[in-house]
mmCIF file of C-alpha atoms and ligand atoms in Angstrom:
data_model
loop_
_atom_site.group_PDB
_atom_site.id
_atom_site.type_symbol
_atom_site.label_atom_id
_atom_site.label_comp_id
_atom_site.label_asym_id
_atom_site.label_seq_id
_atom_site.Cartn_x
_atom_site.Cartn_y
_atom_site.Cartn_z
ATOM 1 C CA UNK R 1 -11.089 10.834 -12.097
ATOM 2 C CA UNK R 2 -7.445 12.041 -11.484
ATOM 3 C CA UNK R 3 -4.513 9.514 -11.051
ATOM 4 C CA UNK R 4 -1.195 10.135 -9.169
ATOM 5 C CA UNK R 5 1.334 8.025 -9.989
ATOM 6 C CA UNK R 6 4.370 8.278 -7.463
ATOM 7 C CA UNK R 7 7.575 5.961 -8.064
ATOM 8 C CA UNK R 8 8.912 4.637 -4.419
ATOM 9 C CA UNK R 9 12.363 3.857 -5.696
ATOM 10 C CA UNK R 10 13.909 2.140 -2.044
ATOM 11 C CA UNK R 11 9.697 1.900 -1.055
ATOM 12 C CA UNK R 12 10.010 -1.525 0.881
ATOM 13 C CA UNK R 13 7.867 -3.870 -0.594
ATOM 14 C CA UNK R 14 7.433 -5.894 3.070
ATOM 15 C CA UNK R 15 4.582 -5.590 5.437
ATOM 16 C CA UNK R 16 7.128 -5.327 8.273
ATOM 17 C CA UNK R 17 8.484 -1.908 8.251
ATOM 18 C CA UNK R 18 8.613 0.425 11.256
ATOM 19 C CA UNK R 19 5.617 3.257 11.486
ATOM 20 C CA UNK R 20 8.377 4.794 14.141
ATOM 21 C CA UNK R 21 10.636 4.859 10.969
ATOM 22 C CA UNK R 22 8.926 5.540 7.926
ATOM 23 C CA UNK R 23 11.942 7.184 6.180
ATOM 24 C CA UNK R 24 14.083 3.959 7.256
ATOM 25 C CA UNK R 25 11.321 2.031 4.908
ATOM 26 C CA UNK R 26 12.969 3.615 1.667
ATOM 27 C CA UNK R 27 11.291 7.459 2.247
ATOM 28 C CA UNK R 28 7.933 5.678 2.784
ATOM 29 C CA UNK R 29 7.441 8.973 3.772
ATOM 30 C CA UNK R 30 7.587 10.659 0.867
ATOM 31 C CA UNK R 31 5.002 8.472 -0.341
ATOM 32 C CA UNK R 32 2.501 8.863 2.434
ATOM 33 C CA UNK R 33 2.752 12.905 2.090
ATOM 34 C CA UNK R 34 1.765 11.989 -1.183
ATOM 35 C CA UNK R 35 -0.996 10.333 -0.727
ATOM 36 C CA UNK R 36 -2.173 12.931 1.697
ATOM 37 C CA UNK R 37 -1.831 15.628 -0.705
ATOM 38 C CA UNK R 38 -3.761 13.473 -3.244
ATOM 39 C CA UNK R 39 -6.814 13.233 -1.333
ATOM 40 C CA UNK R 40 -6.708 16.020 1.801
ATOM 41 C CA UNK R 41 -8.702 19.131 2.162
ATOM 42 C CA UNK R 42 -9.557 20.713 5.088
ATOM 43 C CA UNK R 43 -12.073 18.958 6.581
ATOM 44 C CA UNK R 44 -13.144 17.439 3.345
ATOM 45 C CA UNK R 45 -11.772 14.354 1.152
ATOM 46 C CA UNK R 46 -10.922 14.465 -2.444
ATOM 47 C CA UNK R 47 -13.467 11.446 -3.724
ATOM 48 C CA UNK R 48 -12.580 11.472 -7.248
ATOM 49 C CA UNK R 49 -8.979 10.899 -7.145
ATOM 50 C CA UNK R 50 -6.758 7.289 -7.447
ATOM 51 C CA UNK R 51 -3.082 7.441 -5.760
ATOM 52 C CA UNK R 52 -1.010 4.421 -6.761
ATOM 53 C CA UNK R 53 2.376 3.810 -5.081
ATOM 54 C CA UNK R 54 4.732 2.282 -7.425
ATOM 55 C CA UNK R 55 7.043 0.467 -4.615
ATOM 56 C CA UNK R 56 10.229 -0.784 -6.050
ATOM 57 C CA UNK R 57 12.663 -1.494 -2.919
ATOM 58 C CA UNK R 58 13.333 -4.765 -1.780
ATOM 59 C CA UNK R 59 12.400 -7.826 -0.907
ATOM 60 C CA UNK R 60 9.936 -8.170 -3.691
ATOM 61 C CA UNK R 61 10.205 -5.565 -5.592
ATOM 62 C CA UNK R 62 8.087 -4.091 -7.918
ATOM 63 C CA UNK R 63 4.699 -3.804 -6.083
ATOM 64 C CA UNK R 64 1.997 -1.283 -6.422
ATOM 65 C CA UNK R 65 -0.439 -0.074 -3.544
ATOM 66 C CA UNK R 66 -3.730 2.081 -4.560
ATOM 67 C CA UNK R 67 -5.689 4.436 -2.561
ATOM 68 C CA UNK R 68 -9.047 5.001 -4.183
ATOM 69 C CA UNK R 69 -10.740 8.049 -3.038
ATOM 70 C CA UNK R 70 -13.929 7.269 -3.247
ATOM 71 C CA UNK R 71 -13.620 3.633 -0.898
ATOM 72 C CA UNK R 72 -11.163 4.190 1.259
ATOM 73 C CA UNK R 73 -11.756 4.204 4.941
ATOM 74 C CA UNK R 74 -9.390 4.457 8.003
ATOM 75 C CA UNK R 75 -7.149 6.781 6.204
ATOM 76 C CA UNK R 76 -6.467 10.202 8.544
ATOM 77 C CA UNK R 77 -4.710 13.133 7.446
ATOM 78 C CA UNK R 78 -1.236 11.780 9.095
ATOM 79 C CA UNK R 79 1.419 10.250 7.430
ATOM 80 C CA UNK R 80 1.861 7.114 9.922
ATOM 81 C CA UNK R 81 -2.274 6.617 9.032
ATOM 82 C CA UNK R 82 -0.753 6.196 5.301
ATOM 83 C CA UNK R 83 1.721 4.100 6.799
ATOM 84 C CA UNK R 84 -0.277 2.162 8.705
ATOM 85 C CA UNK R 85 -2.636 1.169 5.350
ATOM 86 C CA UNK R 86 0.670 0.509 3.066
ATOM 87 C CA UNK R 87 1.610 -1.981 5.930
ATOM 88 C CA UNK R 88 -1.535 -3.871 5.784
ATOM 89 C CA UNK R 89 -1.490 -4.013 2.200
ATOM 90 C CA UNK R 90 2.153 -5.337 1.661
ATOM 91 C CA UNK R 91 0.770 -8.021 4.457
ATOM 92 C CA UNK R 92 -1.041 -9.375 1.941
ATOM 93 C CA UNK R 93 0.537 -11.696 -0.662
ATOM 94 C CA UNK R 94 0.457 -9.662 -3.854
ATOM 95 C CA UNK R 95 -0.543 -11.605 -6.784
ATOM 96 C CA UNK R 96 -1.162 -10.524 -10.609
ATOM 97 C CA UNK R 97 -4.721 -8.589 -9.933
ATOM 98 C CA UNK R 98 -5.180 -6.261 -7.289
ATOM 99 C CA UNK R 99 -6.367 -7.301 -3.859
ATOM 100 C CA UNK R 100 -8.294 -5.211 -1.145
ATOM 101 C CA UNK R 101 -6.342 -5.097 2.039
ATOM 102 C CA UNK R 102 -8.526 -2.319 3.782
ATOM 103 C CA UNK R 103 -11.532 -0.627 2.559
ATOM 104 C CA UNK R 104 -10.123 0.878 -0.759
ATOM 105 C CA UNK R 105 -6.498 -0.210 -0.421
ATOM 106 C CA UNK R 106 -5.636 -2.843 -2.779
ATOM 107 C CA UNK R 107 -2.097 -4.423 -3.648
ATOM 108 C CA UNK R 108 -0.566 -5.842 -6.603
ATOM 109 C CA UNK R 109 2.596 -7.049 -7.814
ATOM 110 C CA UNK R 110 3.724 -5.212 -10.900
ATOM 111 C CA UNK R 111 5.372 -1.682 -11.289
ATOM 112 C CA UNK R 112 4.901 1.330 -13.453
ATOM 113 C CA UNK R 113 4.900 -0.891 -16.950
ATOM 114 C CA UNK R 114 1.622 -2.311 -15.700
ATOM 115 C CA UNK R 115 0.236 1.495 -15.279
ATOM 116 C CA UNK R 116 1.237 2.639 -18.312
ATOM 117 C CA UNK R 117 -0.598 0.302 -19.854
ATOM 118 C CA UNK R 118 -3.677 0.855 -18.166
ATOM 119 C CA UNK R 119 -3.398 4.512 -18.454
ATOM 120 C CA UNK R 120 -2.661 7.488 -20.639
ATOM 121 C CA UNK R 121 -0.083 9.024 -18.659
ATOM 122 C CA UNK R 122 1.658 12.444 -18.458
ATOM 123 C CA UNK R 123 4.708 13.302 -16.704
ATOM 124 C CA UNK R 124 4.986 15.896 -13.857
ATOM 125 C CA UNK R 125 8.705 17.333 -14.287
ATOM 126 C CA UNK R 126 10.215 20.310 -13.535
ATOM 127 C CA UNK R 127 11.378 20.897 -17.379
ATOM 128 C CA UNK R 128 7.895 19.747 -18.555
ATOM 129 C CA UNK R 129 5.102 22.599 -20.498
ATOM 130 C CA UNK R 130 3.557 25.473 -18.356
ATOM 131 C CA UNK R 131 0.527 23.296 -16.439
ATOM 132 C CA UNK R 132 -1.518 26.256 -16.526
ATOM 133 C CA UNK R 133 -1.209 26.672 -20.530
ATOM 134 C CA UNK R 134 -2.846 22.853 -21.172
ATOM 135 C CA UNK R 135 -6.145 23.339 -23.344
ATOM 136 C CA UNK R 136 -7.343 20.085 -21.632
ATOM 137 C CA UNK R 137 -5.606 18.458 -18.281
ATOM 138 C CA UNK R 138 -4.263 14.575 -18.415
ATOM 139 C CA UNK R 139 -5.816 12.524 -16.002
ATOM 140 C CA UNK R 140 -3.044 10.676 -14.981
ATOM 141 C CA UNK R 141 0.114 11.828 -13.545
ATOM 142 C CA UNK R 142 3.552 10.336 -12.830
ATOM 143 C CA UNK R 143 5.790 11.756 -10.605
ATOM 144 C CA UNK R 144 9.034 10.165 -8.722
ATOM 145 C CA UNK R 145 9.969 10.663 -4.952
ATOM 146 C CA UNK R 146 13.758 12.056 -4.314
ATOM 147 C CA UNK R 147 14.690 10.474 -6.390
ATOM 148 C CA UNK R 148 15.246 10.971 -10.328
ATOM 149 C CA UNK R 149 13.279 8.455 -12.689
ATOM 150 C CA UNK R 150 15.965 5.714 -13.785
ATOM 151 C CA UNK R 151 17.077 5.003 -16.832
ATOM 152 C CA UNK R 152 14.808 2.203 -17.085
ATOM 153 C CA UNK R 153 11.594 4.231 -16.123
ATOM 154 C CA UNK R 154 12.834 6.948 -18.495
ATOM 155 C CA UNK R 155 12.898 4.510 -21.404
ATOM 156 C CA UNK R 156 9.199 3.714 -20.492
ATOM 157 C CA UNK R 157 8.383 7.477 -20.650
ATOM 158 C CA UNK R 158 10.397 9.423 -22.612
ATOM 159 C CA UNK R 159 7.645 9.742 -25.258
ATOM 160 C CA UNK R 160 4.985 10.966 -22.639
ATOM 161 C CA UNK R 161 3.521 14.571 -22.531
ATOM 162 C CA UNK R 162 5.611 16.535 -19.496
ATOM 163 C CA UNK R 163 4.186 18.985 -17.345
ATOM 164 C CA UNK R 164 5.410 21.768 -14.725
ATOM 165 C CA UNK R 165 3.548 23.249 -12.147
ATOM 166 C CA UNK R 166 6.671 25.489 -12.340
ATOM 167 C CA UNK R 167 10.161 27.194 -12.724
ATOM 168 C CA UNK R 168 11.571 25.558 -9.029
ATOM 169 C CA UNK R 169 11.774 21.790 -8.218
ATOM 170 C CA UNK R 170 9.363 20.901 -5.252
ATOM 171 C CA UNK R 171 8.931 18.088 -3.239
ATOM 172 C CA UNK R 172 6.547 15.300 -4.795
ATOM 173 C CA UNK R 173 3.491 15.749 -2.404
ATOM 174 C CA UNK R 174 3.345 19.753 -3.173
ATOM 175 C CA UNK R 175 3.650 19.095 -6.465
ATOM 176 C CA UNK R 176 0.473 17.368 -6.036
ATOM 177 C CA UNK R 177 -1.293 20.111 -4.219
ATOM 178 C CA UNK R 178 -0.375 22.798 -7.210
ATOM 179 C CA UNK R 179 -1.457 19.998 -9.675
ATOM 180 C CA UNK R 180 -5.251 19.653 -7.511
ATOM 181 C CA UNK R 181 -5.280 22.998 -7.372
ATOM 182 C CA UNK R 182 -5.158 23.631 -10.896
ATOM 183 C CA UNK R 183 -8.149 21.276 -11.538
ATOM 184 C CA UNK R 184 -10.099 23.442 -8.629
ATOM 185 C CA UNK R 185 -9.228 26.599 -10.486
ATOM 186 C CA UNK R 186 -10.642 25.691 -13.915
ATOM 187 C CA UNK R 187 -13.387 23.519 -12.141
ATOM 188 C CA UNK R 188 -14.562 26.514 -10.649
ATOM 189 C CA UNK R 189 -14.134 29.010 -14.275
ATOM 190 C CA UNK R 190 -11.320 30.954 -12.596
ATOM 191 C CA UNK R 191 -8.681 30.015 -15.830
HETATM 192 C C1 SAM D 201 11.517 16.048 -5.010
HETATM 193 S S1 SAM D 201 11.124 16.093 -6.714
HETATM 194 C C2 SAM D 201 12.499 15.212 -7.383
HETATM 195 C C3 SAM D 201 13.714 16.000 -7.226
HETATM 196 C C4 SAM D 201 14.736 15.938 -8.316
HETATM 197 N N1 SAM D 201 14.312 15.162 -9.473
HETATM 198 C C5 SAM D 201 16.058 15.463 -7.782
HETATM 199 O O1 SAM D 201 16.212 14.291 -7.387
HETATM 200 O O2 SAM D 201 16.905 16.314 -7.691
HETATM 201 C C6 SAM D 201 9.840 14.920 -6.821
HETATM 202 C C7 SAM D 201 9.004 14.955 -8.057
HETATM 203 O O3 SAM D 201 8.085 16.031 -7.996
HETATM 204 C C8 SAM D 201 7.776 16.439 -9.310
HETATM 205 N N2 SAM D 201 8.085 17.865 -9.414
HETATM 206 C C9 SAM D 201 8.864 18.613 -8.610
HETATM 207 N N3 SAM D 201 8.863 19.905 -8.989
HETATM 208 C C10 SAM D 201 8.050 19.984 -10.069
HETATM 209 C C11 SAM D 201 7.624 21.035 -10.924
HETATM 210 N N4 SAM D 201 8.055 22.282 -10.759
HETATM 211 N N5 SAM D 201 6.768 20.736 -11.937
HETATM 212 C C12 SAM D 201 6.320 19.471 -12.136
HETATM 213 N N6 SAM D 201 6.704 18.430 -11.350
HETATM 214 C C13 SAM D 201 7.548 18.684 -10.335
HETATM 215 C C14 SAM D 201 8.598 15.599 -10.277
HETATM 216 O O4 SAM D 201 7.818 14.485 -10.696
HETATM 217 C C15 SAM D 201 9.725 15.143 -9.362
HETATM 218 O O5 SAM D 201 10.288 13.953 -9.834
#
């Protein structure tokens, strides 16, 4: 199982955004091309893969929205179909535990400190260690949207392992793609 873990930092955390304006939703844009990139091949679907959406923009902020891979249904390879699932799911009042909104959608209140403790995380960063010379690849994986982690997040994860998938700073959902294609590479003996 591989986990991407993608920091919303203006994500709205209300069901009652505009799928006309995704970007006016805090770049809930950003965050749907992420979850595409988690999960999209052509005409295929990446079962084995979790996205969580850390969502930490107002009104009731933090929340968390996962995709799992191998449950969820409805989702299309657009980013308003993304949209459209986050909506449903911040519909729903978030409690402690997660809750399924849509076939494997589920909400929860709680941000990244909640992840971290579930899972042993690595950073993606752009000053991180060469991807490609990791003996053995992390199965989770944070990663912010345009924005830099905070302070606050950094404090959280400052002692993590950091990876690159290279020397130039891309956007979040690419990063993504290099990252699942590195798994595909050694999956397949090509390393
Ligand atoms: C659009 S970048 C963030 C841009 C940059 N931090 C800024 O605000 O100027 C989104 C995220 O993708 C990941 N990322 C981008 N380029 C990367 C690289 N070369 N290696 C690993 N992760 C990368 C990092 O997690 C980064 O926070």
């Amino acid at each position: 199982m591989k986990r991407f873990i993608v920091t919303g930092h203006l994500a709205s955390t209300a069901g009652n955004f505009s799928l006309n304006d995704l970007p006016g939703a805090g770049r809930m844009d950003v965050l749907c091309r992420c979850v595409n990139a988690s999960f999209f091949l052509s005409h295929d679907f990446r079962r084995d893969v979790e996205c969580y959406l850390v969502l930490c923009g107002e009104p009731e902020p933090p929340k968390t929205v996962m995709f799992s891979g191998e449950k969820v249904r409805y989702l299309s390879p657009d980013e308003r179909s993304a949209g459209s699932l986050i909506k449903k799911a911040l519909a729903l009042p978030a409690r402690s535990e997660f809750r399924e909104s849509t076939p494997g959608v589920y909400v929860r209140k709680g941000g990244l400190g909640q992840v971290l403790d579930e899972f042993e995380c690595a950073v993606l960063a752009e000053s991180g260690q060469d991807i490609r010379s990791a003996k053995d690849l992390p199965e989770a994986y944070l990663l912010s949207d345009h924005h830099n982690f905070s302070e606050d997040e950094m404090s959280l994860i400052s002692n993590l392992p950091a990876y690159s998938v290279g020397p130039l700073s891309l956007h979040g959902d690419h990063t993504i793609s290099v990252l699942n294609n590195e798994f595909d590479r050694r999956r397949a003996g090509w390393h």
